[in-house]
Short mmCIF file of C-alpha atoms and ligand atoms in Angstrom, two decimals:
data_model
loop_
_atom_site.label_atom_id
_atom_site.label_comp_id
_atom_site.label_asym_id
_atom_site.label_seq_id
_atom_site.Cartn_x
_atom_site.Cartn_y
_atom_site.Cartn_z
CA MET M 1 8.14 -18.77 23.41
CA ILE M 2 6.99 -15.85 25.09
CA ASP M 3 8.02 -15.20 27.79
CA GLY M 4 8.74 -11.80 30.65
CA PHE M 5 11.65 -10.84 27.74
CA THR M 6 8.04 -10.84 24.96
CA ARG M 7 8.28 -6.99 22.75
CA THR M 8 5.09 -7.03 21.28
CA CYS M 9 3.95 -4.82 18.17
CA GLY M 10 0.89 -4.39 16.24
CA VAL M 11 -1.78 -3.60 13.87
CA PHE M 12 -4.80 -0.98 15.48
CA GLY M 13 -7.69 -0.74 12.54
CA ASN M 14 -11.33 -1.44 11.48
CA PRO M 15 -11.81 -3.83 11.35
CA VAL M 16 -8.00 -5.89 12.20
CA GLU M 17 -10.01 -9.92 11.53
CA HIS M 18 -8.63 -9.97 8.37
CA THR M 19 -4.92 -8.73 8.88
CA MET M 20 -2.29 -9.81 6.51
CA SER M 21 0.64 -8.14 8.54
CA PRO M 22 0.32 -11.41 11.80
CA ALA M 23 1.86 -13.22 8.78
CA ILE M 24 4.66 -10.81 8.04
CA HIS M 25 6.11 -9.76 11.04
CA ASN M 26 5.04 -13.07 13.37
CA PHE M 27 7.54 -14.59 10.92
CA LEU M 28 10.30 -12.21 11.19
CA ALA M 29 10.93 -12.15 14.80
CA GLU M 30 10.39 -16.08 14.05
CA GLN M 31 12.77 -16.18 11.79
CA THR M 32 15.76 -13.21 12.52
CA GLY M 33 15.62 -14.94 16.87
CA ARG M 34 14.01 -11.61 18.73
CA ASN M 35 11.78 -12.55 20.45
CA LEU M 36 8.74 -10.33 19.53
CA VAL M 37 5.57 -10.91 19.35
CA TYR M 38 2.60 -8.36 16.71
CA ILE M 39 -0.60 -8.81 17.78
CA PRO M 40 -4.07 -7.56 15.49
CA CYS M 41 -5.74 -5.05 18.09
CA HIS M 42 -9.33 -4.08 17.30
CA VAL M 43 -9.37 -0.01 17.92
CA GLU M 44 -13.62 0.94 18.40
CA THR M 45 -14.61 3.61 16.77
CA GLY M 46 -13.87 6.83 19.28
CA GLN M 47 -11.11 4.81 20.66
CA LEU M 48 -8.58 5.74 19.29
CA GLU M 49 -6.50 8.49 21.02
CA ALA M 50 -6.66 6.08 24.69
CA ALA M 51 -5.61 2.64 22.83
CA ILE M 52 -2.23 5.35 20.80
CA LYS M 53 -1.43 6.09 25.63
CA GLY M 54 -3.02 2.65 26.08
CA ALA M 55 -0.26 0.82 23.32
CA PHE M 56 2.95 3.92 25.16
CA ALA M 57 1.51 2.49 29.21
CA LEU M 58 1.37 -1.26 28.00
CA ASN M 59 4.90 -0.50 26.77
CA LEU M 60 5.02 -1.83 22.88
CA LEU M 61 7.81 -1.40 20.90
CA GLY M 62 5.45 -0.39 17.64
CA ALA M 63 2.25 -0.51 16.01
CA ASN M 64 1.27 0.19 12.31
CA VAL M 65 -1.87 2.04 11.65
CA THR M 66 -4.50 0.46 9.18
CA VAL M 67 -7.90 1.78 8.06
CA PRO M 68 -9.83 4.41 8.71
CA TYR M 69 -7.23 5.36 10.65
CA LYS M 70 -4.56 6.20 8.72
CA SER M 71 -4.19 10.21 8.77
CA ASP M 72 -6.44 10.95 12.66
CA VAL M 73 -3.22 9.31 13.62
CA ILE M 74 -1.17 11.97 12.82
CA SER M 75 -2.61 13.30 16.39
CA TYR M 76 -1.55 11.51 18.54
CA LEU M 77 1.93 11.71 17.80
CA LYS M 78 5.18 13.11 19.61
CA GLU M 79 7.10 13.09 15.57
CA VAL M 80 6.05 12.90 12.13
CA ASP M 81 8.75 12.16 10.05
CA SER M 82 8.99 14.26 7.25
CA LEU M 83 7.52 11.78 4.04
CA ALA M 84 4.86 10.17 5.82
CA ALA M 85 4.03 14.20 7.08
CA GLN M 86 4.08 14.72 3.58
CA ILE M 87 1.58 11.86 2.35
CA GLY M 88 -0.47 12.94 5.80
CA ALA M 89 -0.79 9.66 6.03
CA VAL M 90 0.82 6.78 8.56
CA ASN M 91 1.22 3.37 8.70
CA THR M 92 3.64 2.99 11.18
CA LEU M 93 4.54 3.54 14.90
CA VAL M 94 7.55 3.67 16.55
CA ARG M 95 8.32 4.23 20.10
CA MET M 96 11.01 6.47 21.30
CA GLU M 97 11.56 8.00 24.85
CA ASP M 98 8.21 9.99 25.21
CA GLY M 99 5.80 8.59 22.48
CA TYR M 100 5.88 7.67 19.02
CA LYS M 101 7.11 8.55 15.97
CA GLY M 102 5.15 8.30 13.13
CA TYR M 103 6.45 6.77 9.22
CA ASN M 104 4.68 6.01 6.32
CA THR M 105 6.10 2.54 4.59
CA ASP M 106 3.65 2.49 2.26
CA MET M 107 5.14 4.77 -0.68
CA PRO M 108 9.01 3.27 -0.12
CA GLY M 109 6.75 -0.13 -0.03
CA LEU M 110 5.42 -0.46 -2.91
CA TYR M 111 8.68 1.33 -4.29
CA ARG M 112 10.85 -1.45 -3.30
CA ALA M 113 7.99 -4.08 -4.73
CA MET M 114 7.58 -2.27 -8.19
CA GLY M 115 11.96 -2.58 -8.11
CA ALA M 116 11.50 -6.03 -7.37
CA ASP M 117 9.18 -7.27 -9.60
CA GLY M 118 11.60 -5.34 -11.70
CA ILE M 119 9.09 -2.44 -12.61
CA GLY M 120 11.32 1.25 -12.89
CA ILE M 121 9.74 4.46 -13.25
CA GLU M 122 11.65 7.19 -14.00
CA GLY M 123 11.26 8.06 -17.55
CA GLU M 124 7.92 6.34 -18.17
CA ARG M 125 4.44 7.70 -18.39
CA VAL M 126 1.42 5.92 -15.78
CA LEU M 127 -2.10 5.77 -15.81
CA ILE M 128 -3.50 5.97 -12.09
CA LEU M 129 -6.98 4.30 -11.55
CA GLY M 130 -8.50 6.65 -8.71
CA ALA M 131 -8.09 9.48 -6.36
CA GLY M 132 -7.78 8.16 -2.66
CA GLY M 133 -5.11 8.70 -0.13
CA VAL M 134 -3.40 5.68 -1.72
CA ALA M 135 -3.36 7.95 -5.29
CA ARG M 136 -2.69 10.29 -3.36
CA ALA M 137 0.53 8.97 -2.23
CA VAL M 138 1.13 6.65 -5.44
CA ALA M 139 1.43 10.01 -7.30
CA MET M 140 3.81 11.22 -5.57
CA LEU M 141 6.22 9.06 -5.10
CA LEU M 142 5.60 9.84 -9.07
CA THR M 143 7.18 12.80 -9.25
CA GLN M 144 9.76 12.07 -6.68
CA LYS M 145 11.03 9.24 -9.12
CA ASN M 146 11.01 11.57 -11.83
CA ALA M 147 8.15 10.06 -14.08
CA ALA M 148 7.58 11.53 -17.61
CA GLU M 149 3.80 12.41 -17.23
CA ILE M 150 1.09 11.63 -14.34
CA VAL M 151 -1.53 10.62 -16.28
CA LEU M 152 -4.80 10.70 -12.29
CA LEU M 153 -8.37 9.17 -13.97
CA ASN M 154 -11.13 8.62 -11.25
CA ARG M 155 -14.93 8.65 -11.63
CA THR M 156 -14.98 11.79 -9.52
CA VAL M 157 -13.02 14.03 -11.80
CA GLU M 158 -12.24 16.52 -8.77
CA LYS M 159 -10.47 14.96 -6.89
CA ALA M 160 -8.03 13.81 -9.43
CA GLN M 161 -7.94 17.65 -10.14
CA ALA M 162 -7.52 18.14 -7.09
CA ILE M 163 -4.63 15.47 -6.41
CA ALA M 164 -2.77 17.15 -10.01
CA ASP M 165 -2.80 20.58 -9.04
CA GLU M 166 -1.20 19.67 -6.27
CA VAL M 167 1.48 17.23 -7.58
CA ASN M 168 2.06 20.39 -10.33
CA ASP M 169 2.57 23.52 -7.70
CA SER M 170 4.89 20.92 -5.78
CA GLY M 171 7.59 20.42 -8.77
CA GLY M 172 6.60 23.95 -10.84
CA LYS M 173 5.84 22.17 -14.42
CA ARG M 174 2.94 20.23 -15.73
CA LEU M 175 3.82 16.89 -14.72
CA ALA M 176 0.67 15.44 -13.71
CA ARG M 177 -3.46 15.73 -15.11
CA ALA M 178 -6.87 14.93 -13.85
CA ILE M 179 -9.49 12.94 -16.80
CA SER M 180 -13.07 11.22 -15.45
CA ILE M 181 -11.84 7.43 -16.06
CA ALA M 182 -15.62 7.89 -18.60
CA ASP M 183 -13.72 10.21 -20.59
CA PHE M 184 -10.54 7.28 -21.19
CA ASP M 185 -10.46 6.75 -24.96
CA THR M 186 -8.49 11.06 -25.44
CA LEU M 187 -6.10 8.49 -24.39
CA PRO M 188 -3.50 8.88 -26.90
CA ALA M 189 -4.16 5.45 -28.46
CA ASP M 190 0.05 4.82 -29.23
CA VAL M 191 1.73 5.66 -26.78
CA LYS M 192 2.26 2.47 -23.98
CA TYR M 193 1.77 3.33 -20.19
CA LEU M 194 2.48 1.31 -17.03
CA ALA M 195 -0.95 1.82 -15.43
CA ILE M 196 -0.99 0.98 -11.40
CA GLN M 197 -4.72 0.30 -10.37
CA ALA M 198 -5.25 2.04 -6.10
CA THR M 199 -9.09 2.13 -6.26
CA ASN M 200 -11.04 -0.40 -4.44
CA VAL M 201 -13.05 -1.67 -6.76
CA GLY M 202 -12.59 -5.72 -7.33
CA MET M 203 -11.90 -6.52 -3.67
CA TYR M 204 -12.98 -9.29 -2.53
CA PRO M 205 -15.35 -10.35 -2.70
CA LYS M 206 -16.31 -8.27 -5.03
CA THR M 207 -14.23 -9.79 -7.75
CA GLU M 208 -15.61 -9.56 -10.80
CA ALA M 209 -16.11 -5.82 -10.76
CA CYS M 210 -13.10 -3.55 -12.31
CA VAL M 211 -13.53 0.25 -13.39
CA ILE M 212 -12.54 0.04 -16.91
CA GLU M 213 -14.20 -2.78 -19.14
CA GLU M 214 -13.08 -1.29 -22.24
CA GLU M 215 -10.63 -3.28 -24.47
CA THR M 216 -9.20 -0.31 -25.76
CA PHE M 217 -7.98 0.84 -22.69
CA TYR M 218 -5.62 -2.68 -22.22
CA ARG M 219 -4.34 -2.02 -25.63
CA ARG M 220 -2.54 1.11 -24.10
CA ILE M 221 -1.12 -0.65 -21.50
CA HIS M 222 2.47 -2.25 -21.02
CA THR M 223 2.54 -3.63 -17.26
CA GLY M 224 -0.39 -3.17 -14.56
CA TYR M 225 0.77 -2.70 -10.65
CA ASP M 226 -3.20 -2.60 -8.48
CA LEU M 227 -2.63 -2.31 -5.79
CA ILE M 228 -5.45 -4.96 -4.60
CA PHE M 229 -3.61 -9.19 -3.36
CA ASN M 230 -7.09 -10.78 -2.28
CA PRO M 231 -7.99 -12.08 -5.08
CA LEU M 232 -4.17 -12.27 -6.05
CA GLN M 233 -5.22 -12.19 -9.79
CA THR M 234 -7.79 -9.18 -10.32
CA LYS M 235 -10.10 -8.70 -12.41
CA PHE M 236 -7.72 -6.14 -13.75
CA MET M 237 -4.87 -8.22 -13.79
CA ARG M 238 -6.44 -9.93 -16.20
CA LEU M 239 -7.63 -7.91 -18.50
CA VAL M 240 -4.20 -6.76 -19.13
CA GLU M 241 -2.68 -10.18 -19.39
CA ALA M 242 -5.29 -10.30 -22.20
CA GLN M 243 -4.07 -7.25 -24.17
CA GLY M 244 -0.22 -8.76 -24.13
CA GLY M 245 0.74 -6.76 -20.77
CA LYS M 246 2.41 -7.58 -17.46
CA ALA M 247 0.02 -7.68 -14.74
CA PHE M 248 1.40 -7.16 -10.81
CA ASN M 249 -0.92 -6.96 -6.83
CA GLY M 250 -0.74 -5.38 -4.28
CA LEU M 251 1.11 -8.93 -2.08
CA LYS M 252 4.63 -7.12 -2.97
CA MET M 253 3.41 -3.37 -1.82
CA LEU M 254 2.06 -4.57 1.84
CA LEU M 255 4.84 -7.83 2.56
CA TYR M 256 7.88 -4.55 2.32
CA GLN M 257 5.45 -1.64 3.99
CA GLY M 258 6.10 -4.82 6.83
CA ILE M 259 9.38 -5.35 6.10
CA ILE M 260 10.82 -1.62 6.32
CA ALA M 261 8.32 -1.28 9.37
CA TYR M 262 10.04 -4.59 11.29
CA GLU M 263 13.12 -3.10 10.17
CA LEU M 264 12.50 0.02 12.59
CA TRP M 265 11.47 -1.26 15.13
CA THR M 266 13.95 -3.89 15.23
CA GLY M 267 16.92 -1.61 13.95
CA CYS M 268 17.78 -5.09 12.17
CA THR M 269 18.40 -5.94 7.82
CA VAL M 270 16.37 -8.11 6.03
CA SER M 271 18.07 -9.74 4.04
CA GLU M 272 16.63 -10.41 0.09
CA GLU M 273 16.95 -13.83 0.51
CA LEU M 274 14.23 -13.50 3.98
CA ALA M 275 11.74 -11.30 2.32
CA ARG M 276 11.23 -14.34 -0.40
CA ARG M 277 10.80 -16.77 2.37
CA THR M 278 8.11 -14.16 3.99
CA TYR M 279 6.61 -14.06 0.93
CA GLY M 280 6.32 -17.43 0.71
CA ASN M 281 4.56 -18.11 4.20
CA MET M 282 1.94 -14.74 2.80
CA LEU M 283 1.39 -17.34 0.04
CA ALA M 284 0.35 -19.84 2.04
CA ALA M 285 -1.00 -18.11 4.53
CA MET M 286 -3.95 -16.64 2.07
CA ARG M 287 -4.31 -20.56 0.65
CA GLU M 288 -5.04 -21.94 4.20
CA ARG M 289 -7.69 -18.77 4.78
CA HIS M 290 -9.59 -19.38 1.14
CA LYS M 291 -9.10 -23.27 0.94
CA ASP M 292 -12.94 -23.55 1.94
P1 NAP U 301 -10.76 5.21 -0.61
O1 NAP U 301 -9.50 6.51 -0.38
O2 NAP U 301 -11.69 4.93 -0.41
O3 NAP U 301 -10.09 5.59 -1.80
C1 NAP U 301 -10.88 4.69 -3.03
C2 NAP U 301 -11.28 5.20 -4.16
O4 NAP U 301 -11.99 3.95 -4.91
C3 NAP U 301 -11.28 6.25 -5.59
O5 NAP U 301 -10.91 7.18 -5.81
C4 NAP U 301 -12.72 6.19 -5.90
O6 NAP U 301 -13.44 7.31 -6.05
C5 NAP U 301 -12.88 4.61 -5.98
N1 NAP U 301 -14.09 3.74 -6.21
C6 NAP U 301 -14.50 3.52 -4.93
N2 NAP U 301 -15.09 3.18 -5.38
C7 NAP U 301 -15.46 2.69 -6.72
C8 NAP U 301 -16.39 2.61 -8.00
N3 NAP U 301 -17.59 1.83 -8.06
N4 NAP U 301 -16.48 2.61 -9.56
C9 NAP U 301 -15.00 4.19 -9.67
N5 NAP U 301 -14.61 4.05 -8.92
C10 NAP U 301 -14.51 4.15 -7.41
O7 NAP U 301 -9.12 4.49 -1.09
P2 NAP U 301 -7.39 4.43 -0.55
O8 NAP U 301 -6.73 4.12 0.81
O9 NAP U 301 -7.15 4.86 -1.68
O10 NAP U 301 -7.27 2.42 -0.81
C11 NAP U 301 -7.58 2.41 -2.48
C12 NAP U 301 -7.28 1.22 -2.42
O11 NAP U 301 -5.40 1.15 -2.07
C13 NAP U 301 -7.35 -0.02 -1.71
O12 NAP U 301 -7.84 -1.20 -2.76
C14 NAP U 301 -6.20 -1.20 -0.66
O13 NAP U 301 -6.60 -2.33 -1.67
C15 NAP U 301 -5.40 -0.35 -1.60
N6 NAP U 301 -4.18 -1.05 -1.20
C16 NAP U 301 -2.62 -1.37 -1.32
C17 NAP U 301 -1.81 -1.62 -0.15
C18 NAP U 301 -1.32 -3.02 0.38
O14 NAP U 301 -0.01 -3.27 0.31
N7 NAP U 301 -0.52 -3.76 -0.95
C19 NAP U 301 -1.50 0.01 1.23
C20 NAP U 301 -3.14 1.15 0.85
C21 NAP U 301 -3.75 0.57 0.47
P3 NAP U 301 -14.08 8.68 -5.74
O15 NAP U 301 -12.92 9.88 -5.37
O16 NAP U 301 -15.04 8.54 -7.10
O17 NAP U 301 -15.66 7.72 -5.37
#
């Protein structure tokens, strides 16, 4: 029940109409007995600063920030957590006395999701498909968690090279390299990789798209992790499985980035048992949305 003590959180983005985050936070609030409601906030182009100021003035406890504002929002914050500053993207705002502090829970969320799916990073040889904002953050996570090798494959190879250079400069060793997607066949054929799909190719409604179609690529993959969660089974995942690999989607990453944000807002700890039930609630919400 909403009453005079209800605290409000929300997600700021454009568009936000298809967000799954209310299915995470309103469920967690109900299950943990918090008087908290989570709402979508469509922020028009040019209105981000006004939205952040307005949220603070209206006493919002916290917010998530999504596409296209994860970098731009940094200018309007009082403080930025060191990991978020390093990644250059904020997806969670936490209220302080004089403004909001920005965090990035996407990467810790991905790490917790991979752990929950039984996937380790240390010592792994990893392929990243894509060189956008998320691919860059994934490359940093892999560096911190001691991957043995990182190969970034991108349509625009210069963008992948820039990330590889940044990773190698920060780590002081040649851990990362970049190749064009068109040159994937230059990868050694006898190595089995963990592959992280960090492009938006294959996302609903273009579900029959995939950045690489060739079977010879998928023979090199023991585990494929697609960061897309709509559809739940992407073409990339099907191609990985067809060659005997294990495949996962990005819904658990979304779950855990939300859980970490909720923990920051409320100070509570979400148990793995509650995380599993929240995941079930997200799946039900997705099925409800796509039942037609
Ligand atoms: P972005 O910055 O826009 O980067 C998009 C990437 O996709 C670029 O590398 C781009 O290549 C590549 N790409 C786009 N169209 C392509 C095509 N037709 N052929 C080949 N490559 C193509 O996006 P982002 O913010 O990094 O997000 C990437 C993905 O992460 C999205 O699908 C998003 O859903 C997912 N994500 C998931 C979660 C989660 O919680 N599960 C959270 C955040 C993001 P070029 O550089 O050549 O243009």
